[in-house]
Amino acid sequence: MTGTDEKLTALGIEKMLEDYFDLIYTQNMDLFDRVFHPSAVLYSAQDGVVVARPREEYRELMRARRSPEQNGAPRDDSVLRIDVLSPEMAMAKVRLRLNDNIMVDFLNLLLVDGHWMIVAKLYHRKLSRRARQGVYRALAYGNRERLADAMLPRVRDLYGDREAARMLAFCSAKVVTELLPELAYAATHRSGLGHRHIGVIVDYVSARAADAGKDEWRELWEWLTADVHAAAGHDPAQVLSLAAQAVTLIPISALKPVAGQLTRHDPDAMCELILHSSGRGRVLMGPAVWRALRGLPDDRLERLYEACAPHERHRFLRILPPARRTAIARPLLTRPGLGPGATDLVALDALPGRERVAIARELLARPGGADIPEIAELLTARLPWSEAKPILAEAIRRPEAEERARAYPGLVTAAVGTRDPEVVGELLDLLKRLRNEQDPVRRSALHAVTTIPSLIEAGHLPALEQLAGDALQARDRSYQSVATIGTLTRTLLLRGAQTGDSAFTDTALRLTTRLAELSAPLNLTGLHHNLPRGMEHRLFAALRRRLLDDAARDSWALTLELSDGLRRRAYALTELQDLVLKAVTAHDDSTVRWAVRLALAAPATRDSHLDGLLRRDRSLIALPEVQAIIATRRTDLLDTVLGGATSGRFLSKKIRFVPGFYTGFDRWTPRQVDRYAALLDTYARSSKASVAERTDAVRRLGLLPGTFDRLRPYIRADDLTVAEAALTALGRSDEPERAIAVLAAHTGDDKARVAVSSISACAYAIPPDRLGTTLAPLLDSPKITAVKEGVRLLAVLHAPDAMTIIRARWDRPGTHRDIRRAAVFATRWLLDHEQAWQLVAEAAADPEVAGAILDLPPRQLPVPQRERFAAFLRDLAAGSDHRVAGAAMDALTRWHRWSPADTSAVLVDRFTDLSELGLWQTAMRAILSRVAAEGDPSVLLAIVDRLPDTALPGRDLPARQRLSTLLKWLTTTVRNNDAARPVAAPVIERLAADPLWHGQLIELAIAAVRWTEAEPTVAAVEALSAMASGTLTGLPAEQLAARLPRDLGGGPADLLAPDRHRSGRESPGVQRTGGRRTDRPVRFRTRLARTLARSPDEAARASGPRRPSRRERRVHDPGITGQARNLVIPGLFLTPPARAAMRRRTAGPGRRSGPCAVARGPRRRSSSPSTGRMCPAWAGRRPRAGRSPRGSPASDGARRSGLRPAPPCRSRARPSAPACGTGARTPGPASASTRNWCNRSRSRSSVLR
């Protein structure tokens, strides 16, 4: 080629490269076809593998991301080299910037039809975490499933399962179905996945629901309800079926938003779900569900009514037709055994008048009805007006203010119950007495009056207005009274708008004026929820004259309250909007701010209103509402705002206003960004600005793109606050590598805490393959915090050389313990590397470091790694180091689902090894955790068989202590976990032959009882007769009496009632046959009543002349022996100095040295001769000294043996001689008998454990 041809060729290539640079920066897709040939391919090398990307795939990727121009990123591109190989072929090497990444591209060019075009592009780079997040967000817009399907495998290989799981929502259904089982554990954006692929999720949950346990169901339920509306709309029948399986194990409250929709689909299924014996379905009840269930028969509605929360039952009744309410509510309202004082009066008021009166009469006839004045008044208020008025009219004249305050609401209730306007008139005449009442009485009456406006007629308004006026004129009026009148005024205002009667509106407006005189404006918040459709126009028409008159007097409170209360409904009221715009000229600044906010609220008129406001007063740009709109929506006004000084109401001519923009910079032009940056720079340098203002200017400067060079000088500012603000701003820089280079210089000085945090922020904008080099200053810093953060970032951001760098830091001699812990902690993100497992195994040998990995939650690992980690914990639990073994066993409580089969054997060995004193309780917790999850009794039976019931030198029956403690906590586990119930029977059977265990076995058997199962419960109670003998005769009754009220929520009168108890569940043992109850509940209640009425054998508990010692009692009959063995002597394995220390620590000031435990025989009190006060003494009993911690085997033994702690002495002992050895300093002298008793108690204190 000639020189002229070469010049022309170079010019053509440079022109094409300019188009290429424009395409990359602006992403103008019109340039795409001019630059890339239709057969162009993009190549890159990733981990040694060639990846070819066709042109169309690259086009979709470019469309999915935001352009550098939109992000406000600076443009930086240049041509490094052009090689012309022939007149039709050339190669170009270019350098360009793509947001946070600097790239070098090698382009193969061909001359096609007179135009140079790219036929191949060679590049290599990995996106930073921040850039990848932008790509993922872009995938959410439009249908880009093909692009997401192609990207996901590579993203998973490079960045792990968590980022791949985030992309899963944008992939096709086929890919989601294939990969969801593998990536479900790592998914965090479940709502997006549920919204796009709810069918796949429902199938995924359904396939795993049959064999799922409690823990698995928690995870599956989170998936099913991630987008509960989509799930209910996709397959409501399947959702109800899955909910019926889940309700036995976990709460199902997540279905509450769609409960009405599901009920309309299948009322019967929802009814069964609500009435489930677990009680977890009751949370789904609400108005939508009740309306959908109205078609059910009365017997089922009755059960639903009982299942409602007590405060919700009246709402349930009001949804039903009045004719059906009595049949549903009467059985519960008139339940035998229910006292009249416990009646739900709000539910009673929801019944029709005749039935309400009949029930009120029946309740008044019961004991506790008419004979208690307070209850009699409440029930009398439900009688006919002719009967109620004389009684209640007399009650409001009583001398006690409290009685009058209680009587007025009853009088109002009686009048409202008649639904007769004439009666309401009589009521208002009676209420005239309130003029001279005290405020508490007046407030109670006014609150009741607010419930009757629907019965008020125009003729009642003068009396009602007089009543409110008297309350406002009272000298002792309270805030609550004024607020109640405001509520009444608002109600009258709405009534006037609904009926069109101006009398109501006029009355409300006059009351509004009187409230305004007391600085109590009318509160119309939430008005848009109360008005029927279109009623806002009638309301405004009723108030129009008043609003115009207020505007003429520059009073805008009612106008703005009305506009604020109507919210979106106010946008269509043109006259109201005009009044709001006029309110901007008010004399009060707070009114102006309020009016500006309301004027700019409507999206349709926001721009025009803003223009009008700024034409009237440009200083309104100082208001945050105006600045937010200019920054994000009206960027055309930026030049006006940034141009120069602005004066007006909110700004002075003498100052230069710097607006506080914090967002929207991606919509600004580079010139606007540069102009605002210069303004902030000037403000930050101003000597007249305060430190806080300069700091804020520097922080805002850091939000702008391309301001790195402007921020650097502030790092050396004299004021530390400004310097640290600059360091923080660099963390958001769009030039992260330059920022890290500057920040690294401060990782070793007193600004390290801020510099390290900013480096962490910058690291998210660095491609992973450059993190190792970029973060080297952190890893080499003398600050331990900086090194820890560098280690964490390498792991979290998936740097390719992260494991190598962390391993080298671990092996470095003299590494600080905290750095070693950080290295171990970081391995949780790198467990797909074998080196990470090796490092974890080495760390496990060091107790000071091992804890950094043992707290790893199972949900952070895939299932194969969970099994490996659980086996690793099993090995640590069997190790010789007690600290590591204890931490490992604590961790095993979360890993039982994936632990190897022989894990139970390791725990049993730890628990039954009597030579170890510090691990058996930790092992017990892990064992009980497995029992609660799996319900397998084999591990417990193995413990029973392996623990020898023998004494060791210097030890007091350690095997019995351990087994006794295990049985105690097993009782709690069985009571609170249905899955653990099957273990109770085998354990009881294995230990029943030994009478010494009968006490704890009885407690275990009662804990396994479930009241919804009639036959097993009756059989369990009857089976206890074989063990409940001697001193244990009364133990079943005590256990049942303690558990029944707690489980069933009532006292004996409720529990033994022929119908159902007040919690809404069936009575114990209720079974239904063909819709009718059998007589089995009566039989069970009879036996249960006999058990509860049975008292302990007093002869077995009779006291002798001297209480024998523990060792003496251990050779008596089995009942006494079992109790004595459970009264273990704690602390025998302690050295004498340790015993003394424990005694001193327990018997400190204000504490007793030990509980004075005595038998449950008759107690007598002897008077102190000096004061006549009573001091505890016990006939023929010596107090058992030695205090055991609550819940320990010793204290449990005291409870089982019929012993109880003695109450503290209440005699007036001298300060120098505390009474009863309690350590409590009480005034006054003590009697001689008291002092002798205290000395004996103190001398017999046993050593604590």
XYZ file of N, CA and C in Angstrom, residues 78-83 91-95 104-107:
45
model
N -8.577 4.966 25.059
C -7.459 5.364 24.193
C -7.075 4.197 23.297
N -6.499 4.534 22.157
C -5.998 3.533 21.206
C -4.519 3.314 21.499
N -4.157 2.104 21.843
C -2.770 1.796 22.173
C -1.946 1.426 20.935
N -2.595 0.731 19.983
C -1.819 0.286 18.814
C -2.766 -0.153 17.710
N -2.373 0.155 16.436
C -3.114 -0.318 15.272
C -2.112 -0.972 14.325
N -2.347 -2.212 13.978
C -1.508 -2.931 13.002
C -2.358 -3.229 11.780
N -5.506 -5.188 13.044
C -5.661 -5.520 14.457
C -5.471 -4.242 15.264
N -6.255 -4.127 16.363
C -6.170 -2.928 17.200
C -6.135 -3.353 18.662
N -5.307 -2.627 19.430
C -5.237 -2.813 20.880
C -5.697 -1.518 21.516
N -6.768 -1.594 22.306
C -7.349 -0.387 22.899
C -7.479 -0.584 24.423
N -7.469 0.527 25.087
C -7.665 0.546 26.541
C -8.890 1.393 26.833
N -8.375 -3.985 28.642
C -7.575 -3.925 27.419
C -8.154 -4.942 26.455
N -8.598 -4.453 25.267
C -9.230 -5.316 24.274
C -8.322 -5.443 23.056
N -8.296 -6.643 22.505
C -7.604 -6.899 21.240
C -8.679 -7.193 20.200
N -8.743 -6.345 19.168
C -9.826 -6.396 18.197
C -9.282 -6.820 16.841
